[in-house]
Coordinates of C-alpha atoms in Angstrom, one line a residue:
Chain A
M1 CA 2.4 14.5 -14.8
S2 CA 5.4 17.2 -15.0
S3 CA 2.7 19.8 -15.0
A4 CA 0.9 18.6 -12.1
I5 CA 3.6 18.0 -9.5
D6 CA 5.9 21.0 -8.9
I7 CA 8.7 19.5 -6.5
S8 CA 9.9 23.1 -6.0
A9 CA 6.6 24.1 -4.8
F10 CA 7.3 22.3 -1.4
H11 CA 9.6 25.1 -0.2
G12 CA 13.1 22.9 0.0
T13 CA 11.2 19.9 1.2
D14 CA 11.0 16.9 -0.9
P15 CA 7.4 15.6 -0.7
V16 CA 8.5 12.1 -2.1
L17 CA 11.4 11.6 0.5
A18 CA 8.8 12.4 3.0
I19 CA 6.4 9.8 1.7
A20 CA 9.2 7.2 1.1
E21 CA 10.6 7.8 4.7
E22 CA 6.7 7.2 6.1
V23 CA 6.6 3.9 4.0
F24 CA 9.8 2.7 5.1
T25 CA 9.3 3.7 8.9
A26 CA 5.6 2.5 9.1
M27 CA 5.8 -0.5 7.0
I28 CA 9.3 -1.8 7.4
D29 CA 11.4 -0.4 9.9
G30 CA 9.6 1.2 12.6
E31 CA 10.7 4.3 14.5
P32 CA 12.9 6.1 14.0
G33 CA 12.9 4.7 10.5
L34 CA 16.3 3.6 8.0
V35 CA 16.0 5.3 5.1
R36 CA 18.2 8.6 4.0
P37 CA 18.8 10.4 1.0
W38 CA 21.5 8.9 -0.8
T39 CA 24.6 10.8 -0.6
G40 CA 27.9 10.4 -2.8
D41 CA 27.7 9.3 -6.3
V42 CA 24.9 6.8 -7.1
P43 CA 26.2 3.3 -8.2
P44 CA 24.8 1.6 -11.3
L45 CA 22.5 -1.3 -9.9
A46 CA 23.4 -4.7 -10.7
D47 CA 20.9 -7.4 -10.8
E48 CA 18.1 -5.1 -11.2
M49 CA 14.6 -5.3 -9.8
H50 CA 11.8 -3.0 -10.6
A51 CA 8.1 -2.3 -9.4
W52 CA 5.7 0.5 -10.6
V53 CA 2.4 1.6 -10.7
D54 CA 0.9 4.3 -13.0
V55 CA -1.3 7.2 -12.0
H56 CA -4.2 7.8 -14.4
G57 CA -6.0 10.9 -15.4
P58 CA -5.2 14.4 -16.9
F59 CA -1.3 14.2 -16.0
P60 CA -0.7 10.3 -16.5
G61 CA 2.6 9.5 -15.1
R62 CA 4.7 6.4 -13.4
V63 CA 6.1 6.0 -10.0
L64 CA 9.3 3.4 -10.6
V65 CA 10.7 1.9 -7.0
S66 CA 14.5 0.2 -8.3
T67 CA 16.7 -1.7 -6.2
E68 CA 19.1 -5.0 -6.6
A69 CA 17.4 -8.3 -6.2
G70 CA 19.1 -8.8 -2.8
T71 CA 17.8 -5.5 -1.4
A72 CA 14.4 -6.6 -2.4
Q73 CA 14.8 -9.7 -0.6
D74 CA 15.7 -8.0 2.6
L75 CA 12.7 -5.5 2.1
A76 CA 10.6 -8.5 1.8
R77 CA 12.0 -10.3 4.7
A78 CA 11.8 -6.9 6.9
L79 CA 8.1 -6.3 5.5
L80 CA 7.1 -10.1 6.8
G81 CA 9.3 -10.1 10.0
M82 CA 11.4 -12.8 8.5
G83 CA 14.9 -13.9 10.1
A84 CA 17.7 -13.0 8.1
D85 CA 18.7 -16.6 7.1
E86 CA 14.9 -17.5 5.9
A87 CA 14.3 -18.0 2.1
V88 CA 12.1 -15.7 0.4
S89 CA 9.7 -17.0 -2.2
D90 CA 9.7 -15.7 -5.7
E91 CA 5.9 -14.8 -5.2
D92 CA 6.7 -12.8 -2.1
L93 CA 9.7 -11.3 -3.6
V94 CA 7.5 -9.9 -6.3
D95 CA 4.7 -9.3 -4.1
A96 CA 6.6 -7.3 -1.2
L97 CA 8.2 -4.8 -3.9
G98 CA 5.4 -4.2 -5.7
E99 CA 3.4 -3.3 -2.5
V100 CA 6.2 -1.1 -1.6
A101 CA 5.6 0.8 -4.8
N102 CA 2.0 0.5 -4.9
V103 CA 2.0 1.9 -1.2
V104 CA 4.3 4.9 -2.4
G105 CA 2.6 5.3 -5.7
G106 CA -0.7 5.8 -4.0
N107 CA 0.8 8.6 -1.7
V108 CA 2.7 10.3 -4.5
K109 CA -1.2 9.9 -6.4
A110 CA -2.4 12.2 -3.8
L111 CA 0.2 15.0 -5.1
V112 CA -1.3 15.0 -8.6
A113 CA -4.0 17.0 -9.7
D114 CA -7.1 15.4 -10.6
P115 CA -5.7 11.9 -10.5
H116 CA -8.3 9.3 -11.5
A117 CA -7.2 5.8 -11.0
L118 CA -3.9 4.0 -9.5
G119 CA -3.0 1.1 -12.0
L120 CA -1.9 -2.2 -10.2
P121 CA 1.8 -2.7 -9.5
V122 CA 3.8 -4.7 -12.2
V123 CA 7.1 -5.9 -11.2
D124 CA 9.9 -6.9 -13.6
R125 CA 13.7 -7.7 -13.6
A126 CA 13.9 -5.2 -16.7
R127 CA 13.3 -1.6 -16.3
P128 CA 10.1 -0.4 -18.1
A129 CA 10.7 1.6 -21.1
T130 CA 11.0 5.4 -20.6
R131 CA 12.2 8.4 -22.2
P132 CA 15.1 10.6 -20.1
E133 CA 13.0 13.8 -21.2
D134 CA 10.1 12.3 -19.2
L135 CA 11.7 11.9 -15.7
L136 CA 10.5 14.4 -13.7
H137 CA 12.0 13.5 -10.2
S138 CA 14.7 10.9 -8.9
L139 CA 15.2 10.2 -5.5
P140 CA 18.2 7.9 -4.7
L141 CA 17.7 6.6 -1.2
D142 CA 19.8 4.5 1.2
W143 CA 18.2 1.8 3.0
R144 CA 20.5 0.2 5.4
G145 CA 23.3 1.0 3.3
R146 CA 21.7 -0.2 0.2
L147 CA 20.4 1.9 -3.0
V148 CA 16.4 2.1 -3.7
E149 CA 15.8 4.4 -6.1
V150 CA 12.3 5.9 -6.5
G151 CA 11.5 7.8 -10.0
L152 CA 8.4 9.6 -11.0
W153 CA 7.9 10.0 -14.8
T154 CA 5.5 11.3 -17.1
L155 CA 3.8 8.9 -19.8
P156 CA 3.1 10.2 -22.9
Chain B
M1 CA -14.3 -12.1 16.6
R2 CA -13.5 -13.1 12.8
A3 CA -12.0 -10.6 10.3
L4 CA -11.8 -10.9 6.4
V5 CA -8.8 -9.1 5.1
I6 CA -9.4 -8.4 1.1
D7 CA -6.3 -7.5 -0.7
D8 CA -4.5 -8.6 -3.9
S9 CA -1.1 -8.3 -2.1
R10 CA -0.3 -11.6 -0.4
V11 CA 2.4 -9.8 1.7
M12 CA 0.0 -6.9 2.6
R13 CA -2.7 -9.5 4.0
R14 CA -0.1 -11.2 6.0
I15 CA 0.6 -7.6 7.6
V16 CA -2.8 -7.2 8.3
A17 CA -3.9 -10.3 9.7
G18 CA -0.6 -10.0 11.7
T19 CA -1.8 -6.9 13.1
L20 CA -5.5 -8.3 13.5
T21 CA -4.3 -11.4 15.2
P22 CA -2.9 -9.6 18.6
L23 CA -5.9 -7.9 19.2
G24 CA -7.9 -11.1 19.3
F25 CA -9.1 -11.6 15.9
E26 CA -9.3 -14.8 14.1
T27 CA -8.6 -13.9 10.2
V28 CA -9.5 -15.3 6.8
E29 CA -8.1 -13.8 3.6
A30 CA -9.2 -13.0 -0.1
G31 CA -7.6 -11.6 -2.9
D32 CA -9.8 -9.7 -4.1
G33 CA -13.6 -8.3 -3.6
R34 CA -15.2 -10.9 -5.8
A35 CA -13.4 -13.8 -4.0
A36 CA -14.3 -11.9 -0.7
L37 CA -18.3 -11.7 -1.6
D38 CA -18.0 -15.9 -2.5
L39 CA -16.9 -16.3 1.1
L40 CA -19.5 -14.7 2.4
E41 CA -21.7 -15.9 0.2
S42 CA -20.8 -19.4 1.3
G43 CA -22.0 -18.8 4.7
V44 CA -18.5 -17.6 6.4
E45 CA -19.8 -15.1 9.1
V46 CA -17.4 -12.1 9.9
D47 CA -17.6 -9.2 12.2
L48 CA -14.9 -7.0 10.1
C49 CA -13.5 -6.8 6.4
C50 CA -10.4 -5.0 6.1
V51 CA -10.9 -4.0 2.2
D52 CA -8.1 -2.8 0.1
W53 CA -9.2 -0.3 -2.7
N54 CA -7.4 -1.1 -5.7
M55 CA -7.7 -5.0 -6.5
P56 CA -8.3 -6.5 -9.7
V57 CA -11.8 -8.7 -10.9
M58 CA -13.7 -6.5 -8.0
D59 CA -12.4 -3.5 -6.5
G60 CA -12.8 -2.4 -2.8
L61 CA -15.5 0.2 -3.5
Q62 CA -17.7 -2.2 -5.6
F63 CA -17.0 -4.8 -2.5
V64 CA -18.5 -2.4 0.0
T65 CA -21.0 -1.5 -2.0
A66 CA -22.3 -4.9 -2.7
V67 CA -22.3 -5.9 1.1
R68 CA -24.3 -2.7 2.0
A69 CA -26.7 -4.0 -0.5
N70 CA -27.6 -7.0 1.4
R71 CA -29.1 -6.8 4.7
A72 CA -27.7 -9.6 5.8
W73 CA -24.4 -8.3 6.4
R74 CA -25.7 -5.1 7.8
D75 CA -23.9 -6.0 10.9
V76 CA -20.7 -6.4 9.3
T77 CA -18.3 -3.5 9.9
L78 CA -16.3 -2.6 6.9
M79 CA -12.8 -0.2 7.4
M80 CA -11.1 0.3 4.1
V81 CA -7.1 -0.3 4.3
T82 CA -6.0 1.5 1.1
T83 CA -3.3 3.7 -0.2
E84 CA -6.3 5.9 -1.7
S85 CA -5.8 9.3 0.6
E86 CA -7.5 11.9 -1.3
H87 CA -10.6 13.3 0.6
G88 CA -12.9 12.7 -2.4
Q89 CA -11.8 9.2 -2.3
I90 CA -12.6 9.0 1.2
V91 CA -15.6 10.7 1.0
R92 CA -16.9 7.9 -2.0
A93 CA -16.1 5.2 0.7
L94 CA -17.8 6.4 3.4
A95 CA -20.8 7.3 1.6
A96 CA -20.8 3.8 -0.2
G97 CA -21.0 2.2 3.3
A98 CA -17.5 1.8 4.5
H99 CA -17.5 2.6 8.5
E100 CA -13.4 3.5 8.6
Y101 CA -10.6 4.6 6.5
V102 CA -7.2 3.5 7.2
I103 CA -4.5 5.2 4.7
K104 CA -1.4 2.9 3.8
P105 CA 1.1 3.1 5.0
F106 CA -0.4 2.3 8.7
T107 CA 1.1 1.6 11.9
A108 CA -0.2 -1.3 14.2
D109 CA -1.4 1.6 16.6
A110 CA -3.6 3.3 14.0
I111 CA -5.3 0.1 13.0
R112 CA -5.9 -0.5 16.9
D113 CA -7.0 2.9 17.3
K114 CA -9.6 2.9 14.6
L115 CA -11.0 -1.0 15.8
Q116 CA -11.5 0.6 19.3
L117 CA -13.4 4.1 17.6
L118 CA -15.5 1.4 16.3
G119 CA -15.9 -0.6 19.5
L120 CA -14.4 -3.7 18.4
V121 CA -11.0 -3.7 20.2
R122 CA -11.5 -2.7 24.1
Q123 CA -10.0 0.7 25.1
E124 CA -6.8 -0.1 27.0
E125 CA -7.1 0.4 30.8
P126 CA -5.0 3.6 32.3
A127 CA -2.0 2.2 33.9

């Protein structure tokens, strides 16, 4: 994917940030949106959850959304219009984080030259195996004060 | 009016159904195109199908093609609701027989506007 997306070609704007803002505003928060670029040092995630989708084609890549399980639960509550005290089932938790990755990934796919297909979302507590040299773009986001990371990776 | 919401994400099905219900739709749900076809073949009658593209078992494009190939379902309105946003994909879906196309993420207003264009929801009266 690295030769298919050149973030620097977007004239100082980050297309992935624009996609993330649109996804969170439309699906989760409503206008004016509550997701911002993370400022300051990015802390390590505890009790991690990861969701990713793969873009197949001549420039295969992966769009990875990572956050903490508690944040993922709040994302699911917001997506489903649930109250802060309502319990989120494991099925809804996995499904909600996967759908966030799916929608972000689907829109990132449109930035890729000649994409062929978008894979189905995968959600796991373990970060998928990646090589540091394959990281194309990392975008730490502040959602309601919590860290949500979006990463674009090339796939070998 | 009855709508069939087809998406492999249960969360997304609930979001789409939650958008359609205030517009006057009763909703039924299916987790993939094959399950949706099974519902239609069992005699469930619907006016609208909201169809995700990327699903296991049978994807949305295959579902649209199958529905359009059956004259018994010629009056069913098909609206893709998907993350697939490339122009070529939209053309493929419309060529296969989809009537409208909504790209995720969407707002409730976007769904309502499309359904108004399709004549499935009344235009709002001017204040």
